[in-house]
Amino acid sequence: MERLLEVSHLVKTYAERRAVDDLSFAVDEGEIYGLLGPNGAGKTTTIKVLTGILPPTAGGVKVAGYDPFGEPLKAKAELGWVGQETSLYEDLTAAENLNLACALTRVPRSEVRSRVAELLEAIGLADRARERVSSFSGGMKRRLHLAVALVHRPRLLLLDEPLVGVDPQARAHLIDAIESLARDGRAVLLTTHDMDDAQRLCGRVGIIDNGKLLAEGTVAELQASLGERDLLRLEGEFDNGPAPALPPELGAEVLSAHPGELLVSVDSGSEALPRVLAAAESGGRSVTRVTLERPTLETLFLKLTGRELRD
Amino acid sequence: MARFLDILVLELKRRLRDPVSLVTWLAIPFFMVTVMVLVFGPSGSTGLPQMKVLLVDHDDGFLSQALTSALDSPQLAEYFDVRKVDEQTARHEMDRGKASLLVIIPAGFTRGFFDNAPLTIQVFRNPQESILPQIGEEVVTFLADSGGLLRSVLQPLTAGVVDLGSDKRPTLSQVTDLSSRIYKLFDNPTVRNLTAFDRLEVKERHPDQKKVTRSDVVGWFAPGIVALALLFLTNGQSQEIQEDLTSGRLVRAWTSATPPAVPVAAKCTALVLSASFSTILLVGALAAALGWRPGNPGLVAAQIFATAAAFSGLALLLRSLTRNPEAGGAAASGVMVGLGFLGGCFVPVIFLPSFVQTVADVVPTGWAVKGFLILEGATWAGSGGGLGWRIAALLATAVASFLLAARLMRRKAEAV
């Protein structure tokens, strides 16, 4: 299995701020790797370095064995990039956008026509090939945007928040397309701040915050790192005071304590619930709602950073 | 090269399909031509607006009447509507902006002329107008200068009859002597030419141009209009490239396996070609509607292309210094209006202060306007060299601006 992306000890600083801080990970062919983190975690900065747009401060990157800054054209020939915004030419037709992408990515002229037709068919826009993109729905534009990144058949795909702001139908289409690309042997790196997307799509996930990789592994491995424990989410009239003292024999761990919400990890939710509830309501607190949850990647992020992904 | 052409064709298609851009391409030139037709009249009409001149003649002598006759001569009557009034009426009408120029000939003007005394003709310009009073003042100044020259020729001949204006009655022999001298004087061909006011030409200082015609005036303004149109067009159309940058389209091109210079060069070439095409339409419209003859078509095309390239580069450079298309448009408009003024796009530089005329020789707008003037054969364009170095300077400006703009945009892409 070929390694199509290798990031080692990558650092990118802006003035005093370290946007990416000693980041290392790798993506192999056929793999979907997710960089999971909140907004401002350094995901997009990392993608920009990988595409050769932004030079790194330190560290190295290899795209299919090529350095994007040493051999940029060779590295770029191996990658396709889909940014957060649909950067299409609205006044050109779908086919013309793909033709332009073919020109930019040096697709042989003899193959352009068939390549464009094939992609339009694949994204379900063959019958609208001659229509201007400005008349397309948001979902259609998203599909075309992905197709534009695929015209030169790159072996590595960099998808920056590809599912943000997409309607359910287009979302399902895009998820199928991404999974299909991985099945075809392409390596996919996608960034997301949505835990569900990461759990659904990614074989491996790297959790990133403040430019640092906090944890990495398969979704199962990461969930296992939390143990087979339950989560009790208590909501009510809490103040900013210290978290309630829980009986030590419960083995309970307070993952986060915010005004109005307390998140506690316990061995067995059903057994611990009455005593956790009693402890929580001591000292004048009032619990209005209790939820028993299984641990997720968001739980892990919470445990690692003390913050939720949406914060 | 094939990639470049593919991208260029699609970029040109984009520009043709953008209705706002297309309307701008066509509307600006035709708007400008329409304005010029409204100002100068359509081709074949009498053209120049007539200048209203008020003349107060406190002298009422031979020379003051000669000056009035000169302004009222058939050659100048096309341009001057001269009315003799008293001073109070004249000042009142000037205060109300009813005339472009007020000329006051002092009492004793004719006598002072023969006495070889210093003479002053007062000229008041209407401050609300700029060009017509300037032209009028130039004409009066020229007539006064001619009078001074005439006096220096006449002086030796009239030395014996300087008391002609006194109360003392001349004797018969004096009158006979004077008649004889005057006859001899006007028998001299040089003097006859100098005193024949109907032969005076406004543009006497340029012997190859005998008379200010309507086409001359069109020729003064048309180069500035063309350069101004190019400023507007390139500024407006450069916005698309800035939008390509801010929207990520250009960034996407830079993530592809094409050298970054190729898509940028294709976009810039599309910009220059579309602006040039639009300007050729403008020049054609000016020629058809106003009879402007801009000169050798090949050289005119080269001048248009060089100007379009330089202005496009400058517009893009200004936009690459700003954060978004709105700020870019405002900055580019401000700077380009200033450059337009300094280069003589709004008002021909001959009507501007001398320091502006000097500056016009070192700014791209000045190279553009003067280049067109040289092409149309306007000798009044003044000194400063030929067309070749101006085209070269415009192209050098274009290359330097595009390179710098591309570099700045590339740096900006890091933040997109």
XYZ file of C-alpha atoms in Angstrom:
727
model
C 0.000 0.000 0.000
C 1.557 3.235 -1.152
C 1.883 6.217 1.122
C 0.416 9.150 -0.776
C 0.692 11.832 1.878
C 3.272 12.220 4.557
C 3.371 15.177 6.908
C 6.269 15.318 9.346
C 6.722 17.818 12.149
C 4.955 20.518 10.195
C 5.051 23.990 11.713
C 3.412 27.138 10.370
C 3.604 30.358 12.322
C 1.981 33.737 11.712
C 3.889 36.398 13.624
C 3.677 35.130 17.221
C 0.923 32.581 16.634
C 1.573 28.923 15.826
C -1.257 27.927 13.494
C 0.246 24.469 12.974
C 2.463 23.079 15.684
C 4.640 20.031 15.040
C 1.966 18.162 13.125
C 2.725 14.668 11.800
C 0.461 12.179 10.092
C 0.282 10.080 6.950
C -2.403 8.913 4.538
C -2.147 5.763 2.429
C -3.860 4.877 -0.808
C -7.446 3.779 -0.386
C -7.686 5.474 2.979
C -9.923 8.291 4.148
C -8.174 10.242 6.865
C -10.062 12.897 8.795
C -8.566 15.895 10.500
C -11.146 16.643 13.173
C -11.051 19.885 15.059
C -12.982 23.058 15.803
C -12.820 26.172 13.660
C -9.379 27.772 13.931
C -7.687 24.513 14.908
C -5.240 24.715 11.982
C -6.939 22.343 9.552
C -7.227 24.760 6.619
C -3.718 26.074 7.173
C -2.462 22.508 6.963
C -4.350 21.965 3.693
C -2.884 25.171 2.240
C 0.618 23.956 2.983
C -0.142 20.593 1.387
C -1.402 22.286 -1.810
C 1.737 24.377 -2.081
C -0.067 27.667 -1.554
C 1.423 28.388 1.843
C 5.087 27.660 2.582
C 5.710 25.907 5.893
C 7.796 27.487 8.623
C 9.367 24.128 9.431
C 8.834 20.447 8.818
C 8.222 18.549 5.639
C 5.456 17.362 3.364
C 5.511 14.656 0.702
C 2.720 14.194 -1.836
C 3.149 10.844 -3.554
C 6.819 11.198 -2.721
C 7.160 14.753 -4.070
C 7.817 17.883 -2.058
C 5.136 20.488 -3.018
C 7.762 23.216 -2.698
C 10.696 21.375 -4.252
C 8.872 19.736 -7.146
C 5.588 21.637 -7.174
C 4.266 20.592 -10.575
C 4.868 16.886 -9.921
C 3.303 17.097 -6.466
C 0.320 19.091 -7.719
C -0.263 16.628 -10.555
C -0.960 14.020 -7.876
C -3.422 16.009 -5.804
C -6.875 17.428 -6.183
C -8.114 20.133 -3.864
C -11.668 21.037 -2.919
C -11.885 24.180 -0.826
C -14.589 25.213 1.596
C -16.222 27.562 -0.908
C -17.308 26.436 -4.363
C -14.764 28.247 -6.510
C -16.490 27.715 -9.833
C -16.868 30.121 -12.753
C -20.542 30.974 -12.511
C -20.666 32.494 -15.989
C -19.299 29.366 -17.644
C -21.244 26.161 -18.194
C -20.605 22.976 -16.245
C -18.741 21.496 -19.215
C -16.667 24.645 -19.651
C -15.680 24.626 -15.990
C -14.453 21.073 -16.431
C -12.688 22.008 -19.683
C -10.903 24.807 -17.878
C -9.884 22.428 -15.112
C -8.582 20.023 -17.760
C -6.483 22.828 -19.275
C -5.084 23.763 -15.889
C -4.281 20.209 -14.880
C -2.718 19.272 -18.210
C -5.188 16.577 -19.186
C -4.201 15.424 -22.705
C -6.399 17.198 -25.259
C -7.420 13.927 -26.848
C -8.936 12.817 -23.538
C -10.665 16.007 -22.478
C -14.007 15.365 -24.143
C -14.401 11.827 -22.793
C -13.112 12.802 -19.349
C -15.604 15.675 -19.068
C -18.520 13.525 -20.258
C -17.590 10.773 -17.837
C -17.457 13.129 -14.871
C -20.693 14.892 -15.771
C -22.368 11.504 -15.931
C -20.874 10.502 -12.595
C -22.165 13.589 -10.803
C -25.561 13.457 -12.472
C -25.176 16.673 -14.468
C -24.822 15.240 -17.971
C -28.146 16.699 -19.033
C -27.183 20.135 -17.757
C -23.675 20.224 -19.181
C -24.413 23.264 -21.349
C -26.078 25.309 -18.640
C -24.296 28.051 -16.798
C -23.288 27.251 -13.265
C -25.067 30.375 -12.016
C -28.369 28.547 -12.604
C -27.363 25.529 -10.485
C -28.528 24.728 -6.956
C -26.028 24.678 -4.108
C -25.907 20.873 -4.152
C -25.245 20.727 -7.879
C -22.440 23.239 -7.497
C -20.904 21.132 -4.739
C -20.938 18.052 -6.944
C -19.423 19.947 -9.838
C -16.830 21.430 -7.510
C -15.750 17.928 -6.538
C -15.693 16.843 -10.186
C -13.437 19.774 -11.088
C -10.885 18.455 -8.599
C -11.037 15.010 -10.193
C -10.535 15.771 -13.899
C -6.860 14.828 -13.840
C -7.493 11.674 -11.783
C -5.391 12.671 -8.783
C -4.262 9.956 -6.401
C -4.592 12.212 -3.367
C -7.689 14.292 -2.629
C -7.652 17.134 -0.147
C -11.190 18.017 0.915
C -11.528 21.044 3.155
C -14.841 20.823 5.037
C -16.548 19.271 1.989
C -19.909 18.710 3.648
C -20.468 22.094 5.282
C -23.677 23.804 4.251
C -24.806 20.964 1.993
C -28.437 19.880 1.834
C -29.182 16.265 2.876
C -29.560 14.957 -0.678
C -26.295 16.472 -1.878
C -24.627 15.364 1.317
C -25.565 11.738 0.730
C -24.330 12.042 -2.859
C -21.006 13.524 -1.758
C -20.477 10.916 0.943
C -21.069 8.156 -1.604
C -18.666 9.850 -3.999
C -15.919 10.179 -1.376
C -16.292 6.546 -0.309
C -16.227 5.498 -3.930
C -12.999 7.423 -4.509
C -11.342 5.630 -1.614
C -12.530 2.282 -2.917
C -10.859 3.166 -6.218
C -7.561 3.406 -4.376
C -7.306 7.148 -3.884
C -6.123 8.603 -0.648
C -8.488 11.178 0.837
C -7.669 13.730 3.488
C -10.714 15.587 4.690
C -11.007 18.200 7.343
C -14.143 18.540 9.380
C -15.431 19.899 12.609
C -18.371 17.523 12.475
C -17.902 14.416 14.549
C -20.630 12.507 12.696
C -18.942 13.094 9.337
C -15.645 11.889 10.735
C -17.214 8.780 12.282
C -19.168 8.018 9.128
C -16.436 8.516 6.556
C -12.985 8.213 8.010
C -10.935 5.095 8.496
C -8.559 7.044 10.676
C -8.999 10.327 12.427
C -6.535 12.851 13.772
C -7.909 15.168 16.435
C -6.377 18.608 16.096
C -6.613 21.713 18.245
C -4.454 24.835 18.342
C -2.385 23.342 15.543
C -1.411 20.255 17.550
C -2.383 16.664 16.885
C -3.917 15.531 20.163
C -4.880 11.978 19.260
C -4.878 9.748 16.213
C -6.257 6.352 15.277
C -9.239 4.568 13.879
C -12.599 5.673 15.199
C -12.818 2.420 17.162
C -9.367 2.924 18.664
C -10.156 6.426 19.731
C -13.471 5.426 21.259
C -11.754 2.589 23.071
C -9.281 5.024 24.570
C -12.191 6.379 26.555
C -12.932 2.884 27.870
C -16.291 1.152 27.841
C -17.764 3.867 29.932
C -21.042 5.682 29.858
C -21.605 9.389 29.801
C -24.121 11.150 31.953
C -25.086 14.607 30.726
C -26.885 16.553 33.427
C -28.617 19.820 32.582
C -30.159 22.200 35.073
C -29.637 25.311 37.124
C -25.932 25.174 37.794
C -23.678 28.046 38.528
C -20.002 28.570 37.830
C -18.973 27.041 41.131
C -16.861 23.913 41.608
C -18.127 20.616 40.217
C -20.018 18.531 42.762
C -18.018 15.957 44.748
C -18.947 12.505 43.464
C -18.560 9.341 45.530
C -15.119 7.888 44.748
C -16.411 4.308 44.562
C -18.337 5.223 41.393
C -15.107 5.790 39.511
C -16.793 8.846 38.029
C -14.868 11.499 36.146
C -16.186 14.993 35.468
C -15.324 15.674 31.836
C -16.735 19.163 31.718
C -18.618 21.484 34.028
C -20.239 24.503 32.457
C -23.037 26.703 33.742
C -26.200 24.711 33.085
C -24.448 21.499 32.064
C -22.337 18.801 33.655
C -20.781 15.870 31.770
C -19.692 12.868 33.826
C -18.021 9.647 32.705
C -18.968 6.547 34.723
C -18.532 2.765 34.454
C -22.227 2.049 34.370
C -24.674 4.820 33.746
C -27.762 3.055 35.003
C -26.143 2.056 38.305
C -24.431 5.356 38.963
C -27.276 7.634 37.901
C -29.168 7.900 41.280
C -26.012 8.698 43.236
C -24.625 11.085 40.643
C -28.008 12.806 40.570
C -28.080 13.096 44.345
C -24.568 14.499 44.427
C -25.355 16.930 41.638
C -28.458 18.217 43.408
C -26.656 18.731 46.688
C -25.713 22.271 47.474
C -28.904 23.776 46.031
C -28.382 22.663 42.410
C -31.434 21.625 40.457
C -31.214 19.015 37.658
C -33.912 19.336 35.016
C -32.740 16.797 32.458
C -30.458 13.754 32.402
C -29.119 12.005 29.271
C -27.247 8.724 29.138
C -24.826 8.619 26.158
C -22.231 6.344 24.654
C -18.796 7.939 24.196
C -18.086 9.519 20.801
C -15.194 11.325 19.163
C -16.693 14.511 20.525
C -16.391 13.042 23.997
C -12.760 12.331 23.337
C -12.209 15.860 22.082
C -13.919 17.138 25.189
C -11.719 15.000 27.363
C -8.562 16.114 25.561
C -9.292 19.833 25.401
C -12.014 20.517 27.968
C -13.984 22.127 25.124
C -16.629 20.897 22.766
C -15.984 20.819 19.022
C -18.569 23.488 18.404
C -16.935 25.908 20.894
C 1.170 27.625 -25.061
C -1.839 25.452 -25.872
C -2.892 25.573 -22.197
C -2.510 29.306 -22.181
C -4.734 29.645 -25.249
C -7.362 27.273 -23.818
C -7.546 29.317 -20.640
C -7.498 32.604 -22.575
C -10.441 31.564 -24.757
C -12.503 30.604 -21.714
C -11.577 33.868 -19.981
C -12.721 35.851 -23.010
C -15.959 33.845 -23.068
C -16.515 34.770 -19.434
C -16.111 38.441 -20.211
C -18.471 38.265 -23.159
C -21.092 36.500 -21.091
C -21.055 38.895 -18.188
C -23.887 41.246 -19.170
C -22.763 44.043 -16.876
C -19.251 43.872 -18.216
C -20.466 43.700 -21.800
C -22.738 46.681 -21.359
C -19.859 48.540 -19.726
C -17.596 47.735 -22.651
C -20.049 49.124 -25.113
C -21.754 51.791 -23.061
C -18.721 53.722 -21.846
C -17.284 54.414 -25.302
C -20.628 55.302 -26.776
C -21.544 57.420 -23.800
C -18.337 59.349 -24.264
C -18.908 59.770 -27.974
C -22.445 60.956 -27.295
C -21.125 63.533 -24.846
C -18.583 64.724 -27.394
C -21.230 64.952 -30.103
C -23.385 66.990 -27.741
C -20.456 69.297 -27.031
C -19.037 69.645 -30.517
C -21.990 68.714 -32.689
C -22.131 65.829 -35.130
C -19.699 65.452 -37.996
C -20.347 68.086 -40.677
C -21.869 70.685 -38.380
C -20.230 74.020 -37.731
C -18.860 72.582 -34.559
C -17.141 74.826 -32.049
C -19.304 76.581 -29.530
C -19.269 80.335 -30.101
C -17.588 82.351 -27.375
C -19.417 85.412 -26.091
C -17.009 88.352 -25.790
C -17.907 91.724 -24.293
C -15.808 94.616 -25.500
C -15.599 97.951 -23.713
C -13.898 100.497 -25.934
C -12.905 103.602 -23.930
C -10.609 104.662 -26.771
C -12.887 104.458 -29.788
C -9.873 105.179 -31.949
C -8.496 103.688 -35.092
C -6.632 100.859 -33.366
C -9.343 99.892 -30.911
C -11.740 99.638 -33.822
C -9.191 97.592 -35.713
C -8.960 95.177 -32.765
C -12.747 94.942 -32.623
C -12.837 94.324 -36.363
C -10.235 91.604 -36.002
C -12.334 89.748 -33.434
C -15.372 90.306 -35.601
C -13.638 89.246 -38.813
C -15.242 86.477 -40.882
C -12.482 84.053 -39.849
C -12.999 84.593 -36.137
C -16.722 85.329 -36.179
C -17.299 81.568 -36.295
C -15.822 81.375 -32.806
C -16.471 84.839 -31.299
C -19.705 86.640 -30.701
C -18.346 90.151 -29.966
C -20.620 92.804 -28.461
C -19.564 96.358 -27.682
C -21.052 97.564 -24.396
C -20.334 100.156 -21.733
C -18.206 99.106 -18.787
C -21.015 99.013 -16.241
C -23.131 96.742 -18.426
C -20.112 94.592 -19.171
C -19.227 94.030 -15.516
C -22.851 93.359 -14.656
C -23.127 90.727 -17.381
C -19.819 89.133 -16.453
C -20.969 88.901 -12.832
C -24.024 87.037 -14.075
C -21.876 84.694 -16.176
C -23.385 85.897 -19.443
C -20.092 86.007 -21.332
C -16.833 84.104 -21.472
C -14.514 87.066 -21.804
C -14.495 90.813 -21.140
C -11.957 92.951 -23.009
C -11.473 96.566 -21.914
C -9.524 98.870 -24.204
C -8.383 101.903 -22.209
C -8.853 105.502 -23.267
C -5.923 106.866 -25.257
C -5.040 103.477 -26.638
C -4.515 104.661 -30.229
C -2.661 107.772 -29.131
C -0.440 105.782 -26.798
C 0.264 103.371 -29.622
C 1.754 106.127 -31.765
C 3.401 107.776 -28.756
C 5.226 104.500 -28.128
C 3.809 104.489 -24.589
C 3.235 101.292 -22.570
C -0.255 99.999 -23.306
C -2.541 97.711 -21.356
C -5.590 95.848 -22.544
C -7.574 94.422 -19.657
C -8.955 90.925 -20.149
C -11.347 89.351 -17.639
C -12.166 85.667 -17.860
C -15.372 84.057 -16.700
C -14.178 81.922 -13.760
C -17.029 79.465 -14.277
C -15.599 78.471 -17.635
C -12.156 77.104 -18.266
C -11.393 76.345 -21.869
C -13.232 78.986 -23.913
C -11.945 82.014 -21.935
C -8.457 80.532 -22.160
C -8.739 80.336 -25.927
C -10.122 83.885 -26.041
C -7.310 85.222 -23.905
C -4.780 83.540 -26.151
C -6.337 85.206 -29.199
C -6.379 88.658 -27.614
C -2.811 88.203 -26.420
C -1.797 87.250 -29.903
C -3.498 90.286 -31.386
C -1.816 92.510 -28.800
C 1.559 90.943 -29.562
C 0.924 91.524 -33.272
C 0.063 95.136 -32.484
C 3.337 95.514 -30.622
C 5.212 94.140 -33.573
C 3.308 96.402 -35.922
C 4.174 99.412 -33.796
C 7.864 98.615 -33.910
C 7.639 98.547 -37.715
C 5.525 101.685 -37.967
C 7.437 103.771 -35.437
C 10.198 105.086 -37.710
C 7.653 105.970 -40.367
C 5.204 107.779 -38.114
C 7.820 109.628 -36.087
C 6.989 112.909 -37.798
C 3.267 112.859 -37.163
C 3.125 111.918 -33.504
C 1.072 115.023 -32.737
C -1.711 113.753 -34.952
C -3.961 113.297 -31.978
C -3.365 116.780 -30.499
C -5.799 119.674 -30.682
C -3.511 121.617 -33.003
C -4.865 121.523 -36.534
C -2.332 120.073 -38.987
C -1.250 122.157 -41.895
C -1.968 121.093 -45.452
C 1.659 120.162 -46.012
C 1.620 118.008 -42.866
C -1.490 116.197 -44.076
C 0.014 115.710 -47.488
C 3.226 114.455 -45.934
C 1.298 112.091 -43.678
C -0.767 110.761 -46.589
C 2.376 110.145 -48.521
C 4.008 108.318 -45.590
C 0.911 106.205 -44.977
C 0.697 105.307 -48.636
C 4.330 104.252 -48.623
C 3.875 102.433 -45.389
C 0.958 100.337 -46.604
C 2.665 99.811 -49.924
C 5.204 97.736 -48.003
C 4.093 94.053 -48.345
C 5.192 93.123 -44.795
C 3.176 95.882 -43.222
C 0.260 95.136 -45.488
C 0.248 91.553 -44.280
C 0.570 92.568 -40.649
C -2.279 95.021 -40.801
C -4.558 92.752 -42.746
C -6.342 91.460 -39.684
C -8.513 89.139 -41.634
C -5.367 87.129 -42.308
C -4.514 86.686 -38.674
C -4.738 83.083 -37.564
C -5.363 81.864 -34.034
C -2.628 79.298 -34.471
C -0.168 81.608 -36.207
C 2.673 80.202 -34.080
C 2.285 76.881 -35.928
C 2.655 77.737 -39.578
C 1.503 74.330 -40.761
C -1.896 74.847 -39.206
C -3.608 77.811 -40.657
C -6.732 77.984 -38.610
C -8.410 76.408 -35.620
C -11.057 74.153 -37.025
C -13.661 71.994 -35.465
C -11.578 68.900 -36.222
C -8.626 70.520 -34.419
C -10.688 70.843 -31.267
C -11.961 67.287 -31.595
C -8.314 66.327 -31.960
C -7.455 68.138 -28.708
C -10.018 66.225 -26.695
C -10.366 62.834 -28.401
C -7.013 61.429 -27.176
C -7.924 62.277 -23.594
C -11.352 60.708 -24.013
C -9.809 57.530 -25.394
C -7.290 57.352 -22.553
C -10.020 58.070 -20.024
C -12.209 55.323 -21.453
C -9.313 52.918 -21.129
C -8.816 53.951 -17.507
C -12.466 53.209 -16.741
C -12.543 49.984 -18.707
C -9.388 48.493 -17.271
C -10.309 49.488 -13.764
C -13.762 47.952 -14.066
C -12.650 44.801 -15.765
C -9.716 44.176 -13.463
C -12.324 43.598 -10.760
C -13.004 40.151 -12.199
C -9.425 39.086 -11.552
C -9.591 40.377 -8.001
C -12.834 38.431 -7.527
C -11.134 35.332 -8.921
C -8.576 35.734 -6.176
C -10.935 36.418 -3.288
C -13.365 33.664 -4.327
C -10.633 31.036 -4.511
C -10.819 30.438 -8.276
C -7.307 31.696 -8.817
C -6.089 29.787 -5.788
C -7.528 26.623 -7.271
C -5.643 27.322 -10.484
C -2.473 27.665 -8.439
C -2.997 24.250 -6.862
C -2.938 22.668 -10.321
C 0.017 21.311 -12.218
C 0.307 24.418 -14.377
C 2.979 27.016 -13.623
C 1.271 29.775 -11.595
C 2.216 32.385 -14.185
C 0.109 30.725 -16.920
C -3.400 31.311 -15.525
C -2.430 34.796 -14.364
C -1.006 35.666 -17.772
C -4.118 34.316 -19.498
C -6.407 36.379 -17.286
C -4.331 39.512 -17.788
C -4.198 38.973 -21.547
C -7.983 38.577 -21.633
C -8.280 41.819 -19.714
C -5.971 43.693 -22.092
C -7.615 42.258 -25.210
C -11.125 43.063 -24.065
C -10.152 46.615 -23.098
C -8.336 47.064 -26.423
C -11.302 45.755 -28.388
C -13.630 48.112 -26.592
C -11.303 51.026 -27.239
C -11.088 50.232 -30.927
C -14.886 50.481 -30.942
C -14.600 53.860 -29.259
C -12.034 55.138 -31.747
C -14.202 53.936 -34.611
C -17.212 55.670 -33.127
C -15.267 58.900 -32.647
C -14.097 58.739 -36.229
C -17.581 58.116 -37.556
C -19.448 60.564 -35.362
C -16.965 63.425 -35.111
C -14.656 62.919 -38.031
C -11.652 62.331 -35.792
C -8.667 61.067 -37.740
C -6.439 59.295 -35.248
C -3.698 58.418 -37.751
C -2.068 55.263 -39.048
C -4.404 52.372 -38.101
C -1.572 49.976 -37.311
C 0.189 52.422 -35.040
C -3.095 53.442 -33.445
C -3.791 49.774 -32.681
C -0.316 49.440 -31.169
C -0.835 52.552 -29.076
C -4.235 51.293 -27.907
C -2.811 47.906 -26.986
C 0.155 49.410 -25.108
C -2.119 51.816 -23.261
C -4.620 49.086 -22.410
C -1.789 46.890 -21.146
C -0.274 49.636 -18.993
C -3.588 50.740 -17.510
C -4.677 47.126 -16.908
C -1.427 46.442 -15.102
C -1.786 49.546 -12.964
C -5.428 48.766 -12.159
C -4.543 45.230 -11.166
C -1.600 46.430 -9.103
C -3.826 48.825 -7.183
C -6.388 46.095 -6.649
C -3.750 43.657 -5.454
C -2.927 46.124 -2.695
C -6.472 46.093 -1.357
C -8.456 43.578 0.610
C -11.625 43.187 -1.447
C -13.076 44.229 -4.823
C -15.010 47.161 -3.338
C -11.912 48.647 -1.714
C -9.937 47.849 -4.854
C -12.411 49.672 -7.052
C -12.389 52.741 -4.843
C -8.592 52.868 -4.644
C -8.110 52.298 -8.354
C -10.721 54.906 -9.261
C -9.136 57.523 -7.027
C -5.610 56.990 -8.267
C -6.654 56.735 -11.886
C -8.707 59.906 -11.826
C -5.611 61.667 -10.469
C -3.420 60.125 -13.137
C -6.034 61.017 -15.730
C -5.910 64.660 -14.739
C -2.113 64.775 -14.679
C -1.913 63.100 -18.067
C -4.348 65.469 -19.751
C -7.282 63.068 -20.066
C -9.838 65.565 -18.775
C -8.349 68.818 -20.031
C -5.628 69.032 -22.690
C -2.342 69.701 -20.957
C -1.782 72.949 -22.880
C -4.539 74.448 -20.764
C -2.931 73.268 -17.544
C -0.142 74.842 -15.456
C 3.379 74.273 -16.698
C 4.276 71.888 -13.871
C 1.379 69.633 -14.891
C 2.685 69.708 -18.451
C 6.036 68.519 -17.120
C 4.415 65.796 -15.019
C 2.413 64.638 -18.045
C 5.648 63.536 -19.661
C 6.424 61.098 -16.839
C 3.064 59.445 -16.138
C 1.501 56.618 -18.184
C -1.646 58.627 -18.841
C 0.512 61.388 -20.304
C 2.347 58.895 -22.517
C -0.995 57.569 -23.671
C -2.573 60.938 -24.466
C 0.515 62.378 -26.093
C 1.001 59.192 -28.079
C -2.448 59.604 -29.609
C -1.748 63.283 -30.242
C 1.467 62.439 -32.046
C -0.389 59.863 -34.107
C -3.033 62.345 -35.190
C -0.290 64.800 -36.127
C -1.078 67.483 -33.577
C 2.039 69.619 -33.624
C 0.808 71.597 -30.617
C 1.376 68.448 -28.580
C 4.761 69.997 -27.882
C 8.184 68.570 -27.416
C 9.219 65.449 -25.557
C 10.115 62.901 -28.188
C 8.254 60.527 -30.390
C 5.764 57.726 -30.276
C 8.217 54.848 -30.012
C 9.571 55.470 -26.556
C 6.088 56.206 -25.230
C 4.777 52.859 -26.445
C 7.866 51.198 -24.999
C 7.344 52.995 -21.690
C 3.692 51.939 -21.594
C 4.620 48.311 -22.274
C 7.354 48.425 -19.637
C 4.825 49.841 -17.170
C 2.476 46.999 -18.068
C 5.070 44.279 -17.550
C 6.330 45.733 -14.263
C 2.804 46.281 -12.930
C 1.566 42.825 -13.888
C 4.592 41.123 -12.353
C 4.282 43.050 -9.121
C 0.515 42.551 -9.012
C 0.903 38.794 -9.572
C 3.420 38.620 -6.761
C 1.173 40.534 -4.388
C -1.846 38.429 -5.336
C 0.125 35.279 -4.757
C 0.910 36.490 -1.258
C -2.721 37.388 -0.712
C -3.742 33.878 -1.769
C -2.162 32.594 1.417
C -4.865 34.383 3.367
C -7.802 33.388 1.145
